[in-house]
PDB file of N, CA and C in Angstrom:
ATOM      1  N   THR Z   1       4.079   2.422 -26.192  1.00  0.00           N
ATOM      2  CA  THR Z   1       4.883   1.409 -25.535  1.00  0.00           C
ATOM      3  C   THR Z   1       4.799   1.585 -24.013  1.00  0.00           C
ATOM      4  N   LEU Z   2       4.953   0.514 -23.338  1.00  0.00           N
ATOM      5  CA  LEU Z   2       4.929   0.551 -21.881  1.00  0.00           C
ATOM      6  C   LEU Z   2       6.297   0.933 -21.346  1.00  0.00           C
ATOM      7  N   MET Z   3       6.272   1.777 -20.328  1.00  0.00           N
ATOM      8  CA  MET Z   3       7.523   2.151 -19.675  1.00  0.00           C
ATOM      9  C   MET Z   3       7.955   1.037 -18.735  1.00  0.00           C
ATOM     10  N   SER Z   4       9.237   0.850 -18.656  1.00  0.00           N
ATOM     11  CA  SER Z   4       9.744  -0.119 -17.688  1.00  0.00           C
ATOM     12  C   SER Z   4       9.598   0.464 -16.291  1.00  0.00           C
ATOM     13  N   ASP Z   5       9.668  -0.396 -15.285  1.00  0.00           N
ATOM     14  CA  ASP Z   5       9.592   0.072 -13.905  1.00  0.00           C
ATOM     15  C   ASP Z   5      10.693   1.081 -13.609  1.00  0.00           C
ATOM     16  N   LEU Z   6      11.880   0.847 -14.132  1.00  0.00           N
ATOM     17  CA  LEU Z   6      13.000   1.745 -13.907  1.00  0.00           C
ATOM     18  C   LEU Z   6      12.728   3.113 -14.535  1.00  0.00           C
ATOM     19  N   GLU Z   7      12.146   3.139 -15.727  1.00  0.00           N
ATOM     20  CA  GLU Z   7      11.809   4.405 -16.379  1.00  0.00           C
ATOM     21  C   GLU Z   7      10.757   5.159 -15.571  1.00  0.00           C
ATOM     22  N   ARG Z   8       9.785   4.449 -15.022  1.00  0.00           N
ATOM     23  CA  ARG Z   8       8.748   5.089 -14.208  1.00  0.00           C
ATOM     24  C   ARG Z   8       9.324   5.728 -12.960  1.00  0.00           C
ATOM     25  N   LEU Z   9      10.341   5.084 -12.367  1.00  0.00           N
ATOM     26  CA  LEU Z   9      10.972   5.630 -11.166  1.00  0.00           C
ATOM     27  C   LEU Z   9      11.608   6.995 -11.423  1.00  0.00           C
ATOM     28  N   SER Z  10      12.029   7.255 -12.661  1.00  0.00           N
ATOM     29  CA  SER Z  10      12.661   8.539 -12.966  1.00  0.00           C
ATOM     30  C   SER Z  10      11.673   9.699 -12.884  1.00  0.00           C
ATOM     31  N   PHE Z  11      10.379   9.417 -12.854  1.00  0.00           N
ATOM     32  CA  PHE Z  11       9.362  10.464 -12.745  1.00  0.00           C
ATOM     33  C   PHE Z  11       8.920  10.693 -11.300  1.00  0.00           C
ATOM     34  N   CYS Z  12       9.480   9.961 -10.354  1.00  0.00           N
ATOM     35  CA  CYS Z  12       9.078  10.078  -8.952  1.00  0.00           C
ATOM     36  C   CYS Z  12       9.603  11.356  -8.326  1.00  0.00           C
ATOM     37  N   ASP Z  13       8.782  11.911  -7.445  1.00  0.00           N
ATOM     38  CA  ASP Z  13       9.186  12.990  -6.560  1.00  0.00           C
ATOM     39  C   ASP Z  13       9.968  12.358  -5.413  1.00  0.00           C
ATOM     40  N   VAL Z  14      10.774  13.150  -4.712  1.00  0.00           N
ATOM     41  CA  VAL Z  14      11.561  12.633  -3.592  1.00  0.00           C
ATOM     42  C   VAL Z  14      10.673  11.887  -2.596  1.00  0.00           C
ATOM     43  N   MET Z  15       9.521  12.445  -2.273  1.00  0.00           N
ATOM     44  CA  MET Z  15       8.648  11.805  -1.290  1.00  0.00           C
ATOM     45  C   MET Z  15       7.980  10.547  -1.837  1.00  0.00           C
ATOM     46  N   ASP Z  16       7.907  10.398  -3.156  1.00  0.00           N
ATOM     47  CA  ASP Z  16       7.401   9.150  -3.729  1.00  0.00           C
ATOM     48  C   ASP Z  16       8.313   7.988  -3.350  1.00  0.00           C
ATOM     49  N   TYR Z  17       9.625   8.247  -3.338  1.00  0.00           N
ATOM     50  CA  TYR Z  17      10.564   7.197  -2.941  1.00  0.00           C
ATOM     51  C   TYR Z  17      10.329   6.803  -1.489  1.00  0.00           C
ATOM     52  N   ASN Z  18      10.112   7.798  -0.623  1.00  0.00           N
ATOM     53  CA  ASN Z  18       9.793   7.504   0.782  1.00  0.00           C
ATOM     54  C   ASN Z  18       8.543   6.636   0.870  1.00  0.00           C
ATOM     55  N   ASN Z  19       7.512   6.984   0.122  1.00  0.00           N
ATOM     56  CA  ASN Z  19       6.265   6.217   0.154  1.00  0.00           C
ATOM     57  C   ASN Z  19       6.465   4.786  -0.338  1.00  0.00           C
ATOM     58  N   ILE Z  20       7.246   4.624  -1.396  1.00  0.00           N
ATOM     59  CA  ILE Z  20       7.525   3.284  -1.926  1.00  0.00           C
ATOM     60  C   ILE Z  20       8.260   2.449  -0.876  1.00  0.00           C
ATOM     61  N   ILE Z  21       9.260   3.058  -0.246  1.00  0.00           N
ATOM     62  CA  ILE Z  21      10.051   2.353   0.769  1.00  0.00           C
ATOM     63  C   ILE Z  21       9.169   1.962   1.954  1.00  0.00           C
ATOM     64  N   CYS Z  22       8.359   2.919   2.445  1.00  0.00           N
ATOM     65  CA  CYS Z  22       7.532   2.642   3.629  1.00  0.00           C
ATOM     66  C   CYS Z  22       6.427   1.624   3.337  1.00  0.00           C
ATOM     67  N   LYS Z  23       5.848   1.656   2.135  1.00  0.00           N
ATOM     68  CA  LYS Z  23       4.801   0.690   1.779  1.00  0.00           C
ATOM     69  C   LYS Z  23       5.375  -0.708   1.576  1.00  0.00           C
ATOM     70  N   ASN Z  24       6.666  -0.776   1.356  1.00  0.00           N
ATOM     71  CA  ASN Z  24       7.344  -2.065   1.167  1.00  0.00           C
ATOM     72  C   ASN Z  24       8.396  -2.268   2.255  1.00  0.00           C
ATOM     73  N   TRP Z  25       8.013  -1.876   3.478  1.00  0.00           N
ATOM     74  CA  TRP Z  25       8.950  -1.906   4.595  1.00  0.00           C
ATOM     75  C   TRP Z  25       9.516  -3.304   4.847  1.00  0.00           C
ATOM     76  N   ASN Z  26       8.728  -4.333   4.560  1.00  0.00           N
ATOM     77  CA  ASN Z  26       9.209  -5.707   4.737  1.00  0.00           C
ATOM     78  C   ASN Z  26      10.431  -5.987   3.863  1.00  0.00           C
ATOM     79  N   ILE Z  27      10.582  -5.257   2.790  1.00  0.00           N
ATOM     80  CA  ILE Z  27      11.733  -5.410   1.900  1.00  0.00           C
ATOM     81  C   ILE Z  27      12.863  -4.461   2.306  1.00  0.00           C
ATOM     82  N   PHE Z  28      12.512  -3.203   2.607  1.00  0.00           N
ATOM     83  CA  PHE Z  28      13.513  -2.158   2.819  1.00  0.00           C
ATOM     84  C   PHE Z  28      13.865  -1.873   4.274  1.00  0.00           C
ATOM     85  N   GLY Z  29      13.045  -2.307   5.207  1.00  0.00           N
ATOM     86  CA  GLY Z  29      13.230  -1.952   6.610  1.00  0.00           C
ATOM     87  C   GLY Z  29      14.602  -2.278   7.168  1.00  0.00           C
ATOM     88  N   GLY Z  30      15.149  -3.397   6.780  1.00  0.00           N
ATOM     89  CA  GLY Z  30      16.463  -3.776   7.277  1.00  0.00           C
ATOM     90  C   GLY Z  30      17.562  -2.831   6.850  1.00  0.00           C
ATOM     91  N   ASP Z  31      17.379  -2.145   5.744  1.00  0.00           N
ATOM     92  CA  ASP Z  31      18.380  -1.200   5.246  1.00  0.00           C
ATOM     93  C   ASP Z  31      18.193   0.204   5.810  1.00  0.00           C
ATOM     94  N   PHE Z  32      16.939   0.602   6.052  1.00  0.00           N
ATOM     95  CA  PHE Z  32      16.647   1.994   6.395  1.00  0.00           C
ATOM     96  C   PHE Z  32      16.450   2.244   7.884  1.00  0.00           C
ATOM     97  N   GLY Z  33      16.384   1.231   8.705  1.00  0.00           N
ATOM     98  CA  GLY Z  33      16.269   1.448  10.147  1.00  0.00           C
ATOM     99  C   GLY Z  33      14.840   1.602  10.616  1.00  0.00           C
ATOM    100  N   SER Z  34      14.360   2.837  10.768  1.00  0.00           N
ATOM    101  CA  SER Z  34      12.985   3.059  11.226  1.00  0.00           C
ATOM    102  C   SER Z  34      12.229   3.916  10.209  1.00  0.00           C
ATOM    103  N   THR Z  35      10.918   3.754  10.182  1.00  0.00           N
ATOM    104  CA  THR Z  35      10.117   4.544   9.244  1.00  0.00           C
ATOM    105  C   THR Z  35      10.181   6.026   9.592  1.00  0.00           C
ATOM    106  N   GLY Z  36      10.196   6.342  10.890  1.00  0.00           N
ATOM    107  CA  GLY Z  36      10.269   7.744  11.300  1.00  0.00           C
ATOM    108  C   GLY Z  36      11.557   8.407  10.856  1.00  0.00           C
ATOM    109  N   GLU Z  37      12.667   7.708  11.046  1.00  0.00           N
ATOM    110  CA  GLU Z  37      13.976   8.224  10.628  1.00  0.00           C
ATOM    111  C   GLU Z  37      14.024   8.383   9.110  1.00  0.00           C
ATOM    112  N   THR Z  38      13.494   7.407   8.406  1.00  0.00           N
ATOM    113  CA  THR Z  38      13.482   7.454   6.945  1.00  0.00           C
ATOM    114  C   THR Z  38      12.669   8.644   6.456  1.00  0.00           C
ATOM    115  N   GLN Z  39      11.478   8.825   6.999  1.00  0.00           N
ATOM    116  CA  GLN Z  39      10.634   9.939   6.576  1.00  0.00           C
ATOM    117  C   GLN Z  39      11.300  11.278   6.890  1.00  0.00           C
ATOM    118  N   LYS Z  40      11.918  11.394   8.070  1.00  0.00           N
ATOM    119  CA  LYS Z  40      12.596  12.638   8.445  1.00  0.00           C
ATOM    120  C   LYS Z  40      13.677  12.981   7.423  1.00  0.00           C
ATOM    121  N   HIS Z  41      14.476  11.993   7.047  1.00  0.00           N
ATOM    122  CA  HIS Z  41      15.548  12.253   6.093  1.00  0.00           C
ATOM    123  C   HIS Z  41      15.010  12.601   4.707  1.00  0.00           C
ATOM    124  N   PHE Z  42      13.969  11.915   4.262  1.00  0.00           N
ATOM    125  CA  PHE Z  42      13.410  12.239   2.952  1.00  0.00           C
ATOM    126  C   PHE Z  42      12.775  13.628   2.945  1.00  0.00           C
ATOM    127  N   LEU Z  43      12.158  14.041   4.040  1.00  0.00           N
ATOM    128  CA  LEU Z  43      11.625  15.410   4.127  1.00  0.00           C
ATOM    129  C   LEU Z  43      12.760  16.428   4.065  1.00  0.00           C
ATOM    130  N   ASN Z  44      13.859  16.167   4.767  1.00  0.00           N
ATOM    131  CA  ASN Z  44      15.015  17.057   4.708  1.00  0.00           C
ATOM    132  C   ASN Z  44      15.570  17.152   3.293  1.00  0.00           C
ATOM    133  N   ILE Z  45      15.659  16.013   2.613  1.00  0.00           N
ATOM    134  CA  ILE Z  45      16.164  15.991   1.237  1.00  0.00           C
ATOM    135  C   ILE Z  45      15.226  16.765   0.320  1.00  0.00           C
ATOM    136  N   LYS Z  46      13.918  16.589   0.517  1.00  0.00           N
ATOM    137  CA  LYS Z  46      12.943  17.304  -0.310  1.00  0.00           C
ATOM    138  C   LYS Z  46      13.098  18.814  -0.165  1.00  0.00           C
ATOM    139  N   GLU Z  47      13.180  19.295   1.064  1.00  0.00           N
ATOM    140  CA  GLU Z  47      13.329  20.732   1.302  1.00  0.00           C
ATOM    141  C   GLU Z  47      14.650  21.251   0.732  1.00  0.00           C
ATOM    142  N   TYR Z  48      15.700  20.504   0.934  1.00  0.00           N
ATOM    143  CA  TYR Z  48      17.026  20.871   0.433  1.00  0.00           C
ATOM    144  C   TYR Z  48      17.019  20.938  -1.089  1.00  0.00           C
ATOM    145  N   ARG Z  49      16.485  19.921  -1.715  1.00  0.00           N
ATOM    146  CA  ARG Z  49      16.413  19.858  -3.180  1.00  0.00           C
ATOM    147  C   ARG Z  49      15.577  21.006  -3.742  1.00  0.00           C
ATOM    148  N   ASN Z  50      14.408  21.244  -3.126  1.00  0.00           N
ATOM    149  CA  ASN Z  50      13.536  22.298  -3.629  1.00  0.00           C
ATOM    150  C   ASN Z  50      14.176  23.676  -3.492  1.00  0.00           C
ATOM    151  N   SER Z  51      14.863  23.908  -2.387  1.00  0.00           N
ATOM    152  CA  SER Z  51      15.549  25.191  -2.210  1.00  0.00           C
ATOM    153  C   SER Z  51      16.639  25.375  -3.260  1.00  0.00           C
ATOM    154  N   LEU Z  52      17.419  24.325  -3.498  1.00  0.00           N
ATOM    155  CA  LEU Z  52      18.490  24.413  -4.489  1.00  0.00           C
ATOM    156  C   LEU Z  52      17.946  24.598  -5.909  1.00  0.00           C
ATOM    157  N   MET Z  53      16.958  23.813  -6.270  1.00  0.00           N
ATOM    158  CA  MET Z  53      16.462  23.822  -7.644  1.00  0.00           C
ATOM    159  C   MET Z  53      15.605  25.041  -7.977  1.00  0.00           C
ATOM    160  N   HIS Z  54      15.029  25.672  -6.959  1.00  0.00           N
ATOM    161  CA  HIS Z  54      14.143  26.805  -7.205  1.00  0.00           C
ATOM    162  C   HIS Z  54      14.729  28.121  -6.700  1.00  0.00           C
ATOM    163  N   GLY Z  55      16.015  28.110  -6.367  1.00  0.00           N
ATOM    164  CA  GLY Z  55      16.707  29.322  -5.973  1.00  0.00           C
ATOM    165  C   GLY Z  55      16.188  29.975  -4.705  1.00  0.00           C
ATOM    166  N   ARG Z  56      15.665  29.168  -3.793  1.00  0.00           N
ATOM    167  CA  ARG Z  56      15.143  29.703  -2.538  1.00  0.00           C
ATOM    168  C   ARG Z  56      16.255  29.847  -1.511  1.00  0.00           C
ATOM    169  N   LYS Z  57      16.109  30.846  -0.655  1.00  0.00           N
ATOM    170  CA  LYS Z  57      17.046  31.030   0.455  1.00  0.00           C
ATOM    171  C   LYS Z  57      16.908  29.853   1.411  1.00  0.00           C
ATOM    172  N   MET Z  58      18.048  29.471   1.972  1.00  0.00           N
ATOM    173  CA  MET Z  58      18.062  28.360   2.906  1.00  0.00           C
ATOM    174  C   MET Z  58      18.898  28.781   4.114  1.00  0.00           C
ATOM    175  N   ASN Z  59      18.354  28.579   5.314  1.00  0.00           N
ATOM    176  CA  ASN Z  59      19.173  28.909   6.481  1.00  0.00           C
ATOM    177  C   ASN Z  59      20.216  27.812   6.697  1.00  0.00           C
ATOM    178  N   ARG Z  60      21.189  28.093   7.536  1.00  0.00           N
ATOM    179  CA  ARG Z  60      22.314  27.164   7.731  1.00  0.00           C
ATOM    180  C   ARG Z  60      21.871  25.813   8.273  1.00  0.00           C
ATOM    181  N   ILE Z  61      20.896  25.824   9.163  1.00  0.00           N
ATOM    182  CA  ILE Z  61      20.429  24.569   9.758  1.00  0.00           C
ATOM    183  C   ILE Z  61      19.763  23.692   8.709  1.00  0.00           C
ATOM    184  N   ASP Z  62      18.857  24.270   7.906  1.00  0.00           N
ATOM    185  CA  ASP Z  62      18.195  23.502   6.845  1.00  0.00           C
ATOM    186  C   ASP Z  62      19.216  22.963   5.844  1.00  0.00           C
ATOM    187  N   LYS Z  63      20.223  23.770   5.524  1.00  0.00           N
ATOM    188  CA  LYS Z  63      21.264  23.342   4.586  1.00  0.00           C
ATOM    189  C   LYS Z  63      22.033  22.154   5.159  1.00  0.00           C
ATOM    190  N   LYS Z  64      22.437  22.258   6.409  1.00  0.00           N
ATOM    191  CA  LYS Z  64      23.197  21.170   7.036  1.00  0.00           C
ATOM    192  C   LYS Z  64      22.342  19.906   7.190  1.00  0.00           C
ATOM    193  N   GLN Z  65      21.061  20.075   7.549  1.00  0.00           N
ATOM    194  CA  GLN Z  65      20.175  18.909   7.667  1.00  0.00           C
ATOM    195  C   GLN Z  65      19.990  18.243   6.309  1.00  0.00           C
ATOM    196  N   GLY Z  66      19.827  19.043   5.264  1.00  0.00           N
ATOM    197  CA  GLY Z  66      19.687  18.488   3.922  1.00  0.00           C
ATOM    198  C   GLY Z  66      20.931  17.736   3.495  1.00  0.00           C
ATOM    199  N   GLU Z  67      22.095  18.354   3.731  1.00  0.00           N
ATOM    200  CA  GLU Z  67      23.354  17.703   3.369  1.00  0.00           C
ATOM    201  C   GLU Z  67      23.559  16.415   4.167  1.00  0.00           C
ATOM    202  N   ALA Z  68      23.224  16.455   5.458  1.00  0.00           N
ATOM    203  CA  ALA Z  68      23.370  15.258   6.297  1.00  0.00           C
ATOM    204  C   ALA Z  68      22.426  14.152   5.828  1.00  0.00           C
ATOM    205  N   SER Z  69      21.224  14.517   5.425  1.00  0.00           N
ATOM    206  CA  SER Z  69      20.262  13.508   4.962  1.00  0.00           C
ATOM    207  C   SER Z  69      20.669  12.915   3.628  1.00  0.00           C
ATOM    208  N   VAL Z  70      21.257  13.713   2.757  1.00  0.00           N
ATOM    209  CA  VAL Z  70      21.788  13.178   1.497  1.00  0.00           C
ATOM    210  C   VAL Z  70      22.914  12.195   1.807  1.00  0.00           C
ATOM    211  N   GLU Z  71      23.778  12.565   2.743  1.00  0.00           N
ATOM    212  CA  GLU Z  71      24.875  11.678   3.153  1.00  0.00           C
ATOM    213  C   GLU Z  71      24.322  10.382   3.751  1.00  0.00           C
ATOM    214  N   TRP Z  72      23.281  10.497   4.585  1.00  0.00           N
ATOM    215  CA  TRP Z  72      22.635   9.328   5.185  1.00  0.00           C
ATOM    216  C   TRP Z  72      22.114   8.400   4.087  1.00  0.00           C
ATOM    217  N   LEU Z  73      21.412   8.965   3.091  1.00  0.00           N
ATOM    218  CA  LEU Z  73      20.855   8.148   2.016  1.00  0.00           C
ATOM    219  C   LEU Z  73      21.954   7.467   1.217  1.00  0.00           C
ATOM    220  N   MET Z  74      23.030   8.191   0.926  1.00  0.00           N
ATOM    221  CA  MET Z  74      24.134   7.579   0.197  1.00  0.00           C
ATOM    222  C   MET Z  74      24.763   6.447   1.010  1.00  0.00           C
ATOM    223  N   GLN Z  75      24.841   6.627   2.312  1.00  0.00           N
ATOM    224  CA  GLN Z  75      25.386   5.585   3.175  1.00  0.00           C
ATOM    225  C   GLN Z  75      24.471   4.358   3.181  1.00  0.00           C
ATOM    226  N   VAL Z  76      23.156   4.574   3.220  1.00  0.00           N
ATOM    227  CA  VAL Z  76      22.205   3.458   3.171  1.00  0.00           C
ATOM    228  C   VAL Z  76      22.353   2.706   1.851  1.00  0.00           C
ATOM    229  N   ILE Z  77      22.421   3.440   0.765  1.00  0.00           N
ATOM    230  CA  ILE Z  77      22.516   2.822  -0.562  1.00  0.00           C
ATOM    231  C   ILE Z  77      23.800   2.001  -0.693  1.00  0.00           C
ATOM    232  N   ASN Z  78      24.880   2.489  -0.116  1.00  0.00           N
ATOM    233  CA  ASN Z  78      26.187   1.841  -0.257  1.00  0.00           C
ATOM    234  C   ASN Z  78      26.582   0.964   0.924  1.00  0.00           C
ATOM    235  N   SER Z  79      25.652   0.720   1.858  1.00  0.00           N
ATOM    236  CA  SER Z  79      26.022   0.083   3.125  1.00  0.00           C
ATOM    237  C   SER Z  79      26.246  -1.415   3.078  1.00  0.00           C
ATOM    238  N   ASP Z  80      25.633  -2.129   2.161  1.00  0.00           N
ATOM    239  CA  ASP Z  80      25.721  -3.597   2.116  1.00  0.00           C
ATOM    240  C   ASP Z  80      25.312  -4.231   3.437  1.00  0.00           C
ATOM    241  N   GLY Z  81      24.302  -3.628   4.102  1.00  0.00           N
ATOM    242  CA  GLY Z  81      23.743  -4.203   5.308  1.00  0.00           C
ATOM    243  C   GLY Z  81      24.471  -3.898   6.591  1.00  0.00           C
ATOM    244  N   GLU Z  82      25.478  -3.028   6.563  1.00  0.00           N
ATOM    245  CA  GLU Z  82      26.190  -2.708   7.806  1.00  0.00           C
ATOM    246  C   GLU Z  82      25.365  -1.799   8.688  1.00  0.00           C
ATOM    247  N   ASP Z  83      25.659  -1.774   9.961  1.00  0.00           N
ATOM    248  CA  ASP Z  83      24.945  -0.960  10.953  1.00  0.00           C
ATOM    249  C   ASP Z  83      25.306   0.508  10.752  1.00  0.00           C
ATOM    250  N   LEU Z  84      24.325   1.333  10.370  1.00  0.00           N
ATOM    251  CA  LEU Z  84      24.573   2.743  10.088  1.00  0.00           C
ATOM    252  C   LEU Z  84      24.688   3.585  11.348  1.00  0.00           C
ATOM    253  N   THR Z  85      24.340   3.023  12.500  1.00  0.00           N
ATOM    254  CA  THR Z  85      24.419   3.786  13.738  1.00  0.00           C
ATOM    255  C   THR Z  85      25.795   3.633  14.390  1.00  0.00           C
ATOM    256  N   ALA Z  86      26.608   2.727  13.909  1.00  0.00           N
ATOM    257  CA  ALA Z  86      27.933   2.506  14.494  1.00  0.00           C
ATOM    258  C   ALA Z  86      28.875   3.641  14.130  1.00  0.00           C
ATOM    259  N   ALA Z  87      29.678   4.065  15.073  1.00  0.00           N
ATOM    260  CA  ALA Z  87      30.668   5.117  14.826  1.00  0.00           C
ATOM    261  C   ALA Z  87      31.781   4.555  13.960  1.00  0.00           C
ATOM    262  N   GLU Z  88      32.319   5.419  13.124  1.00  0.00           N
ATOM    263  CA  GLU Z  88      33.420   4.977  12.253  1.00  0.00           C
ATOM    264  C   GLU Z  88      34.734   5.104  12.963  1.00  0.00           C
TER     265      GLU Z  88
END
């Protein structure tokens, strides 16, 4: 049987999502801001995730950057098009 698109997404690596977003920037660009910012956050999430899942030591800066990037992604997902650079 063929997998649905949603099922296929469950097999993606963190950076696969970045690649999908950047290759379809005309669709996602308005939500994510800039490609450079998006890639930076996905790299931070990848490092954070890999350290957590593989029991690797993480310095405080990498931990905070990973946590901030996860927060950034959650804000993008839940933003409904609002300006993410605006102070709360």
